[in-house]
PDB file of C-alpha atoms in Angstrom:
ATOM      1  CA  MET L 290     -37.821 -16.463   8.933  1.00 51.00           C
ATOM      2  CA  SER L 291     -35.478 -14.439  11.127  1.00 49.00           C
ATOM      3  CA  ALA L 292     -36.259 -10.824  11.979  1.00 47.00           C
ATOM      4  CA  ASP L 293     -32.827  -9.558  10.863  1.00 47.00           C
ATOM      5  CA  ARG L 294     -33.807 -10.214   7.255  1.00 48.00           C
ATOM      6  CA  PHE L 295     -36.069  -7.169   7.320  1.00 45.00           C
ATOM      7  CA  VAL L 296     -35.687  -3.614   8.547  1.00 47.00           C
ATOM      8  CA  GLY L 297     -38.125  -0.858   9.447  1.00 49.00           C
ATOM      9  CA  ARG L 298     -41.107  -3.234   9.562  1.00 51.00           C
ATOM     10  CA  ARG L 299     -44.142  -2.428  11.612  1.00 56.00           C
ATOM     11  CA  ALA L 300     -47.523  -4.045  11.846  1.00 57.00           C
ATOM     12  CA  GLY L 301     -49.410  -3.660   8.613  1.00 58.00           C
ATOM     13  CA  GLN L 302     -46.367  -2.449   6.604  1.00 57.00           C
ATOM     14  CA  PRO L 303     -44.913  -4.381   3.652  1.00 56.00           C
ATOM     15  CA  ARG L 304     -41.699  -6.234   4.240  1.00 60.00           C
ATOM     16  CA  VAL L 305     -38.609  -4.476   2.800  1.00 52.00           C
ATOM     17  CA  PRO L 306     -35.478  -6.640   2.677  1.00 58.00           C
ATOM     18  CA  GLY L 307     -32.445  -5.025   4.342  1.00 59.00           C
ATOM     19  CA  ARG L 308     -30.324  -5.800   1.267  1.00 62.00           C
ATOM     20  CA  ALA L 309     -32.657  -3.705  -0.924  1.00 58.00           C
ATOM     21  CA  VAL L 310     -32.484  -0.779   1.490  1.00 56.00           C
ATOM     22  CA  ALA L 311     -28.676  -0.885   1.506  1.00 60.00           C
ATOM     23  CA  LEU L 312     -28.521  -1.070  -2.300  1.00 59.00           C
ATOM     24  CA  LEU L 313     -30.903   1.866  -2.671  1.00 57.00           C
ATOM     25  CA  SER L 314     -28.885   3.983  -0.234  1.00 60.00           C
ATOM     26  CA  LEU L 315     -25.654   3.189  -2.059  1.00 54.00           C
ATOM     27  CA  THR L 316     -27.178   4.078  -5.437  1.00 54.00           C
ATOM     28  CA  LEU L 317     -28.512   7.404  -4.212  1.00 52.00           C
ATOM     29  CA  GLY L 318     -25.233   8.238  -2.514  1.00 53.00           C
ATOM     30  CA  LEU L 319     -23.063   7.525  -5.533  1.00 50.00           C
ATOM     31  CA  GLY L 320     -25.467   8.981  -8.049  1.00 50.00           C
ATOM     32  CA  GLY L 321     -25.562  12.405  -6.370  1.00 50.00           C
ATOM     33  CA  CYS L 322     -21.811  12.906  -5.953  1.00 51.00           C
ATOM     34  CA  PRO L 323     -20.704  14.356  -9.304  1.00 50.00           C
ATOM     35  CA  TRP L 324     -23.432  16.994  -9.555  1.00 49.00           C
ATOM     36  CA  PHE L 325     -22.759  20.538  -8.398  1.00 49.00           C
ATOM     37  CA  THR L 326     -24.744  23.740  -8.637  1.00 52.00           C
ATOM     38  CA  ASP L 327     -21.955  25.576 -10.494  1.00 53.00           C
ATOM     39  CA  PHE L 328     -21.927  23.066 -13.390  1.00 51.00           C
ATOM     40  CA  LYS L 329     -18.218  22.299 -12.992  1.00 53.00           C
ATOM     41  CA  GLU L 330     -18.597  18.571 -13.522  1.00 51.00           C
ATOM     42  CA  GLN L 331     -21.718  18.305 -15.591  1.00 47.00           C
ATOM     43  CA  PRO L 332     -21.273  16.681 -18.994  1.00 44.00           C
ATOM     44  CA  SER L 333     -22.921  19.647 -20.752  1.00 46.00           C
ATOM     45  CA  ILE L 334     -19.847  21.820 -20.313  1.00 43.00           C
ATOM     46  CA  SER L 335     -17.764  19.539 -22.529  1.00 42.00           C
ATOM     47  CA  THR L 336     -19.567  20.833 -25.599  1.00 43.00           C
ATOM     48  CA  TRP L 337     -17.856  24.202 -25.122  1.00 46.00           C
ATOM     49  CA  GLU L 338     -14.349  22.813 -24.620  1.00 44.00           C
ATOM     50  CA  SER L 339     -11.863  21.296 -27.047  1.00 43.00           C
ATOM     51  CA  ALA L 340     -10.495  17.847 -26.364  1.00 45.00           C
ATOM     52  CA  SER L 341      -6.893  17.415 -25.264  1.00 46.00           C
ATOM     53  CA  GLY L 342      -4.640  17.771 -28.289  1.00 47.00           C
ATOM     54  CA  ASP L 343      -7.519  18.776 -30.526  1.00 46.00           C
ATOM     55  CA  SER L 344      -6.633  21.399 -33.131  1.00 48.00           C
ATOM     56  CA  VAL L 345     -10.208  22.700 -33.247  1.00 46.00           C
ATOM     57  CA  PRO L 346     -10.614  25.722 -30.935  1.00 48.00           C
ATOM     58  CA  PRO L 347     -13.347  25.721 -28.285  1.00 49.00           C
ATOM     59  CA  ARG L 348     -16.783  26.662 -29.511  1.00 52.00           C
ATOM     60  CA  ALA L 349     -17.898  30.172 -28.694  1.00 53.00           C
ATOM     61  CA  ASN L 350     -21.118  30.917 -26.870  1.00 51.00           C
ATOM     62  CA  PRO L 351     -24.162  31.367 -29.114  1.00 53.00           C
ATOM     63  CA  MET L 352     -24.847  34.918 -30.256  1.00 51.00           C
ATOM     64  CA  HIS L 353     -26.573  37.098 -27.640  1.00 49.00           C
ATOM     65  CA  SER L 354     -26.270  34.386 -24.980  1.00 49.00           C
ATOM     66  CA  VAL L 355     -24.983  34.926 -21.453  1.00 49.00           C
ATOM     67  CA  PRO L 356     -22.217  32.603 -20.168  1.00 52.00           C
ATOM     68  CA  ILE L 357     -23.272  30.524 -17.178  1.00 50.00           C
ATOM     69  CA  THR L 358     -20.493  32.176 -15.172  1.00 51.00           C
ATOM     70  CA  GLY L 359     -21.430  35.684 -16.279  1.00 57.00           C
ATOM     71  CA  VAL L 360     -17.921  36.304 -17.651  1.00 71.00           C
ATOM     72  CA  GLY L 361     -15.911  35.260 -20.680  1.00 73.00           C
ATOM     73  CA  VAL L 362     -13.043  33.728 -18.655  1.00 82.00           C
ATOM     74  CA  PRO L 363     -14.548  31.765 -15.732  1.00 78.00           C
ATOM     75  CA  ALA L 364     -12.533  31.374 -12.557  1.00 80.00           C
ATOM     76  CA  PHE L 365     -12.542  27.570 -12.670  1.00 75.00           C
ATOM     77  CA  VAL L 366     -10.791  27.729 -16.068  1.00 82.00           C
ATOM     78  CA  VAL L 367      -8.284  30.528 -15.343  1.00 89.00           C
ATOM     79  CA  SER L 368      -7.549  31.487 -11.739  1.00 91.00           C
ATOM     80  CA  TYR L 369      -7.324  34.999 -10.378  1.00 91.00           C
ATOM     81  CA  GLN L 370      -3.736  34.543  -9.246  1.00 92.00           C
ATOM     82  CA  PRO L 371      -1.537  37.524 -10.301  1.00 93.00           C
ATOM     83  CA  LEU L 372       1.169  35.204 -11.604  1.00 93.00           C
ATOM     84  CA  PRO L 373       3.107  35.679 -14.874  1.00 93.00           C
ATOM     85  CA  ALA L 374       2.114  32.261 -16.181  1.00 94.00           C
ATOM     86  CA  THR L 375      -1.564  32.941 -15.472  1.00 94.00           C
ATOM     87  CA  LEU L 376      -1.427  36.284 -17.250  1.00 94.00           C
ATOM     88  CA  ASP L 377       0.425  34.761 -20.184  1.00 95.00           C
ATOM     89  CA  SER L 378      -2.295  32.117 -20.527  1.00 93.00           C
ATOM     90  CA  MET L 379      -4.757  34.892 -21.421  1.00 94.00           C
ATOM     91  CA  SER L 380      -2.450  36.695 -23.839  1.00 94.00           C
ATOM     92  CA  GLY L 381      -4.126  35.070 -26.811  1.00 93.00           C
ATOM     93  CA  LEU L 382      -7.618  36.240 -25.941  1.00 92.00           C
ATOM     94  CA  ARG L 383      -9.196  38.107 -28.828  1.00 91.00           C
ATOM     95  CA  ASN L 384     -10.779  41.441 -28.105  1.00 93.00           C
ATOM     96  CA  PRO L 385     -14.476  40.894 -28.974  1.00 91.00           C
ATOM     97  CA  THR L 386     -15.303  44.629 -28.836  1.00 93.00           C
ATOM     98  CA  PRO L 387     -14.495  46.671 -31.940  1.00 94.00           C
ATOM     99  CA  MET L 388     -13.041  50.113 -31.390  1.00 96.00           C
ATOM    100  CA  SER L 389     -15.781  52.736 -31.692  1.00 95.00           C
ATOM    101  CA  GLU L 390     -16.778  56.072 -30.239  1.00 95.00           C
ATOM    102  CA  ALA L 391     -19.137  54.343 -27.787  1.00 95.00           C
ATOM    103  CA  SER L 392     -16.478  51.854 -26.698  1.00 96.00           C
ATOM    104  CA  LEU L 393     -13.893  54.597 -26.212  1.00 96.00           C
ATOM    105  CA  ALA L 394     -16.331  56.749 -24.236  1.00 95.00           C
ATOM    106  CA  ASN L 395     -17.082  53.866 -21.872  1.00 95.00           C
ATOM    107  CA  GLY L 396     -13.421  52.884 -21.660  1.00 96.00           C
ATOM    108  CA  ARG L 397     -12.449  56.480 -20.914  1.00 96.00           C
ATOM    109  CA  MET L 398     -14.922  56.630 -18.014  1.00 96.00           C
ATOM    110  CA  HIS L 399     -13.590  53.450 -16.413  1.00 96.00           C
ATOM    111  CA  TYR L 400      -9.975  54.403 -17.119  1.00 97.00           C
ATOM    112  CA  GLN L 401     -10.247  57.859 -15.562  1.00 95.00           C
ATOM    113  CA  ILE L 402     -12.014  56.458 -12.482  1.00 94.00           C
ATOM    114  CA  ASN L 403      -9.731  53.477 -11.850  1.00 95.00           C
ATOM    115  CA  CYS L 404      -6.478  53.787 -13.802  1.00 95.00           C
ATOM    116  CA  ALA L 405      -5.543  57.450 -14.197  1.00 95.00           C
ATOM    117  CA  VAL L 406      -4.545  57.788 -10.545  1.00 94.00           C
ATOM    118  CA  CYS L 407      -1.401  55.768 -11.307  1.00 95.00           C
ATOM    119  CA  HIS L 408      -1.038  55.722 -15.102  1.00 96.00           C
ATOM    120  CA  GLY L 409      -1.966  59.363 -15.636  1.00 95.00           C
ATOM    121  CA  LEU L 410      -4.781  61.023 -17.564  1.00 95.00           C
ATOM    122  CA  ALA L 411      -3.041  60.413 -20.898  1.00 96.00           C
ATOM    123  CA  GLY L 412      -1.384  57.105 -19.942  1.00 96.00           C
ATOM    124  CA  GLN L 413       2.085  58.601 -19.456  1.00 95.00           C
ATOM    125  CA  GLY L 414       2.634  57.097 -15.994  1.00 94.00           C
ATOM    126  CA  ASN L 415       2.445  60.439 -14.181  1.00 94.00           C
ATOM    127  CA  GLY L 416      -0.729  60.013 -12.146  1.00 94.00           C
ATOM    128  CA  PRO L 417      -1.226  61.652  -8.730  1.00 94.00           C
ATOM    129  CA  ALA L 418      -0.097  58.457  -6.965  1.00 93.00           C
ATOM    130  CA  ALA L 419       3.421  59.016  -8.327  1.00 90.00           C
ATOM    131  CA  ALA L 420       3.776  61.986  -5.962  1.00 89.00           C
ATOM    132  CA  PHE L 421       3.356  59.584  -3.046  1.00 92.00           C
ATOM    133  CA  GLY L 422       6.055  57.135  -4.141  1.00 90.00           C
ATOM    134  CA  MET L 423       4.109  54.882  -6.503  1.00 90.00           C
ATOM    135  CA  PRO L 424       6.360  53.985  -9.442  1.00 89.00           C
ATOM    136  CA  GLY L 425       4.966  55.390 -12.647  1.00 83.00           C
ATOM    137  CA  PHE L 426       4.240  52.888 -15.430  1.00 92.00           C
ATOM    138  CA  PRO L 427       3.501  54.508 -18.805  1.00 95.00           C
ATOM    139  CA  LEU L 428       0.998  52.887 -21.140  1.00 96.00           C
ATOM    140  CA  THR L 429       1.949  54.886 -24.224  1.00 95.00           C
ATOM    141  CA  SER L 430       5.586  53.786 -24.397  1.00 92.00           C
ATOM    142  CA  GLY L 431       7.903  50.991 -23.343  1.00 91.00           C
ATOM    143  CA  LEU L 432       6.693  47.499 -22.516  1.00 92.00           C
ATOM    144  CA  ALA L 433       2.989  48.331 -22.776  1.00 93.00           C
ATOM    145  CA  LEU L 434       3.263  48.826 -26.539  1.00 95.00           C
ATOM    146  CA  GLY L 435       4.234  45.196 -27.026  1.00 94.00           C
ATOM    147  CA  ARG L 436       1.475  43.700 -24.889  1.00 95.00           C
ATOM    148  CA  THR L 437      -1.483  42.002 -26.523  1.00 96.00           C
ATOM    149  CA  ASP L 438      -5.069  42.987 -25.872  1.00 96.00           C
ATOM    150  CA  GLY L 439      -5.554  39.747 -23.958  1.00 95.00           C
ATOM    151  CA  PHE L 440      -2.585  40.466 -21.703  1.00 96.00           C
ATOM    152  CA  ILE L 441      -3.858  43.953 -20.836  1.00 96.00           C
ATOM    153  CA  TYR L 442      -7.270  42.440 -20.158  1.00 96.00           C
ATOM    154  CA  ALA L 443      -5.593  39.841 -17.916  1.00 95.00           C
ATOM    155  CA  ILE L 444      -3.758  42.465 -15.857  1.00 96.00           C
ATOM    156  CA  ILE L 445      -7.011  44.345 -15.273  1.00 96.00           C
ATOM    157  CA  ARG L 446      -8.628  41.050 -14.229  1.00 95.00           C
ATOM    158  CA  ASN L 447      -5.840  39.620 -12.073  1.00 95.00           C
ATOM    159  CA  GLY L 448      -3.515  42.487 -11.208  1.00 95.00           C
ATOM    160  CA  ARG L 449       0.247  42.166 -11.128  1.00 92.00           C
ATOM    161  CA  GLY L 450       3.010  43.364  -8.854  1.00 91.00           C
ATOM    162  CA  LEU L 451       1.978  46.622  -7.184  1.00 91.00           C
ATOM    163  CA  MET L 452      -1.199  46.790  -9.251  1.00 93.00           C
ATOM    164  CA  PRO L 453      -4.235  45.166  -7.623  1.00 93.00           C
ATOM    165  CA  ASN L 454      -6.947  43.511  -9.632  1.00 94.00           C
ATOM    166  CA  TYR L 455      -9.750  45.716 -10.871  1.00 95.00           C
ATOM    167  CA  ASN L 456     -12.611  43.234 -11.046  1.00 88.00           C
ATOM    168  CA  ARG L 457     -14.985  46.033 -10.230  1.00 90.00           C
ATOM    169  CA  ILE L 458     -14.517  46.851 -13.917  1.00 94.00           C
ATOM    170  CA  GLU L 459     -16.841  44.271 -15.385  1.00 91.00           C
ATOM    171  CA  ASP L 460     -15.928  41.809 -18.080  1.00 89.00           C
ATOM    172  CA  MET L 461     -17.255  43.655 -21.143  1.00 90.00           C
ATOM    173  CA  ASP L 462     -16.083  47.023 -19.810  1.00 95.00           C
ATOM    174  CA  ARG L 463     -12.490  45.790 -19.525  1.00 95.00           C
ATOM    175  CA  TRP L 464     -12.349  45.424 -23.295  1.00 95.00           C
ATOM    176  CA  ASP L 465     -13.485  49.030 -23.633  1.00 96.00           C
ATOM    177  CA  VAL L 466     -10.609  50.033 -21.345  1.00 97.00           C
ATOM    178  CA  VAL L 467      -8.249  48.040 -23.566  1.00 97.00           C
ATOM    179  CA  ASN L 468      -9.585  49.925 -26.594  1.00 97.00           C
ATOM    180  CA  TYR L 469      -9.101  53.241 -24.817  1.00 97.00           C
ATOM    181  CA  ILE L 470      -5.500  52.352 -23.974  1.00 97.00           C
ATOM    182  CA  ARG L 471      -4.911  51.418 -27.612  1.00 97.00           C
ATOM    183  CA  ALA L 472      -6.358  54.765 -28.662  1.00 97.00           C
ATOM    184  CA  LEU L 473      -3.993  56.525 -26.226  1.00 97.00           C
ATOM    185  CA  GLN L 474      -1.194  54.660 -27.982  1.00 96.00           C
ATOM    186  CA  GLY L 475      -2.373  56.054 -31.312  1.00 94.00           C
ATOM    187  CA  ALA L 476      -4.152  52.996 -32.700  1.00 94.00           C
ATOM    188  CA  GLY L 477      -7.389  53.155 -34.631  1.00 90.00           C
ATOM    189  CA  GLY L 478      -7.090  56.746 -35.807  1.00 92.00           C
ATOM    190  CA  PHE L 479      -9.422  58.036 -33.073  1.00 93.00           C
ATOM    191  CA  THR L 480      -8.915  61.312 -31.232  1.00 89.00           C
ATOM    192  CA  VAL L 481      -9.514  60.612 -27.538  1.00 91.00           C
ATOM    193  CA  ASP L 482     -10.356  62.963 -24.714  1.00 92.00           C
ATOM    194  CA  THR L 483      -7.917  62.507 -21.838  1.00 94.00           C
ATOM    195  CA  LEU L 484      -9.845  64.537 -19.266  1.00 91.00           C
ATOM    196  CA  PRO L 485     -12.149  63.002 -16.641  1.00 91.00           C
ATOM    197  CA  PRO L 486     -15.717  62.626 -17.906  1.00 89.00           C
ATOM    198  CA  GLY L 487     -17.160  64.539 -14.951  1.00 89.00           C
ATOM    199  CA  ARG L 488     -16.398  66.493 -11.819  1.00 87.00           C
ATOM    200  CA  PRO L 489     -16.267  64.919  -8.328  1.00 83.00           C
ATOM    201  CA  GLY L 490     -19.784  64.353  -7.064  1.00 87.00           C
ATOM    202  CA  GLN L 491     -21.442  64.129 -10.460  1.00 89.00           C
ATOM    203  CA  THR L 492     -23.464  60.986 -11.110  1.00 89.00           C
ATOM    204  CA  GLY L 493     -25.861  59.771 -13.781  1.00 89.00           C
ATOM    205  CA  ASP L 494     -24.242  58.526 -16.976  1.00 87.00           C
ATOM    206  CA  LEU L 495     -20.826  59.771 -15.786  1.00 89.00           C
ATOM    207  CA  ILE L 496     -20.380  56.740 -13.517  1.00 89.00           C
ATOM    208  CA  PRO L 497     -20.811  52.988 -14.154  1.00 90.00           C
ATOM    209  CA  GLY L 498     -24.375  51.719 -14.106  1.00 86.00           C
ATOM    210  CA  PRO L 499     -25.785  48.460 -12.683  1.00 80.00           C
ATOM    211  CA  THR L 500     -24.031  45.141 -13.162  1.00 78.00           C
ATOM    212  CA  ARG L 501     -24.311  43.432 -16.541  1.00 76.00           C
ATOM    213  CA  VAL L 502     -22.373  40.223 -15.854  1.00 73.00           C
ATOM    214  CA  ALA L 503     -25.451  38.125 -15.127  1.00 63.00           C
ATOM    215  CA  PRO L 504     -28.893  37.733 -16.690  1.00 54.00           C
ATOM    216  CA  THR L 505     -30.501  40.203 -14.312  1.00 52.00           C
ATOM    217  CA  ARG L 506     -33.438  42.518 -14.811  1.00 54.00           C
ATOM    218  CA  PRO L 507     -33.625  45.768 -12.812  1.00 52.00           C
ATOM    219  CA  ALA L 508     -36.634  46.161 -10.594  1.00 55.00           C
ATOM    220  CA  PRO L 509     -38.922  48.978 -11.741  1.00 57.00           C
ATOM    221  CA  PHE L 510     -39.016  52.049  -9.532  1.00 59.00           C
ATOM    222  CA  VAL L 511     -42.480  52.828  -8.238  1.00 61.00           C
ATOM    223  CA  PRO L 512     -42.724  56.371  -6.849  1.00 62.00           C
ATOM    224  CA  PRO L 513     -44.622  56.811  -3.594  1.00 62.00           C
ATOM    225  CA  ASP L 514     -47.997  58.060  -4.740  1.00 57.00           C
ATOM    226  CA  SER L 515     -50.780  58.021  -2.212  1.00 52.00           C
ATOM    227  CA  ALA L 516     -53.291  58.748  -4.975  1.00 51.00           C
ATOM    228  CA  ARG L 517     -52.773  55.325  -6.475  1.00 51.00           C
ATOM    229  CA  ARG L 518     -55.338  52.868  -5.159  1.00 54.00           C
ATOM    230  CA  ASP L 519     -53.256  49.764  -5.957  1.00 55.00           C
ATOM    231  CA  ILE L 520     -50.347  50.646  -3.663  1.00 48.00           C
ATOM    232  CA  PRO L 521     -50.910  49.882   0.027  1.00 51.00           C
ATOM    233  CA  THR L 522     -49.477  52.542   2.314  1.00 49.00           C
ATOM    234  CA  LEU L 523     -49.028  52.698   6.068  1.00 49.00           C
ATOM    235  CA  ALA L 524     -51.896  54.424   7.798  1.00 48.00           C
ATOM    236  CA  PRO L 525     -51.215  56.585  10.885  1.00 50.00           C
ATOM    237  CA  SER L 526     -52.740  53.918  13.105  1.00 49.00           C
ATOM    238  CA  GLY L 527     -50.139  51.416  11.921  1.00 48.00           C
ATOM    239  CA  SER L 528     -52.421  49.366   9.718  1.00 47.00           C
ATOM    240  CA  ALA L 529     -51.865  49.095   5.970  1.00 45.00           C
ATOM    241  CA  THR L 530     -54.809  50.333   3.984  1.00 45.00           C
ATOM    242  CA  PRO L 531     -55.196  50.808   0.227  1.00 46.00           C
ATOM    243  CA  GLY L 532     -54.359  54.335  -0.850  1.00 46.00           C
ATOM    244  CA  GLY L 533     -53.641  55.446   2.676  1.00 44.00           C
ATOM    245  CA  ARG L 534     -57.338  55.594   3.608  1.00 45.00           C
ATOM    246  CA  GLN L 535     -58.419  54.725   7.142  1.00 43.00           C
TER     247      GLN L 535
END
């Protein structure tokens, strides 16, 4: 039997036909291609999408679940391009956050930090940036009154024209901003405060907290306490000893 019928054979090893090795390599190569870490091409995602031409809307995520992308509109479904057609594609999005005092308080904080510089404290398009040549765009009159909640959400997400995107406002907080803008327009019957929530330099609950767009858990803060025996500290000699003892 010729030696080219077998590959990788040494003394004492079983004979492995070259054809079997080639077939195994081909199977592994083809089998691993369609799998990606971001789940774009895994079959499981089809359960959340509607088929082409299907009149049944896509299924929503289960209650209290976190989307695998961390956001309600993932980038691989709707791009971040600030194009009219892209913004229009999100016009039909339903605002999942009901208008409430808590929603308006959070929306006011994000609005005054990010939006008031151009749109003004009360949404009248007279923000400080207008004094430097930025065209004022009012939110309480004109075109803004005819925009849907989804379209306003889309502009915050993607930006448009002279307005950049404000993705630093996280997904759920954008809906609170939409609610606040609606309240500025007189919707909902709420009386809104149009002043900044705090003075420059103030922190705490007057500024956005940690990210909430992913299933994260904040690390607990452990104060430096040399009296605690379970926390190793750095001794003066440079060696770590329990409780700081040498």
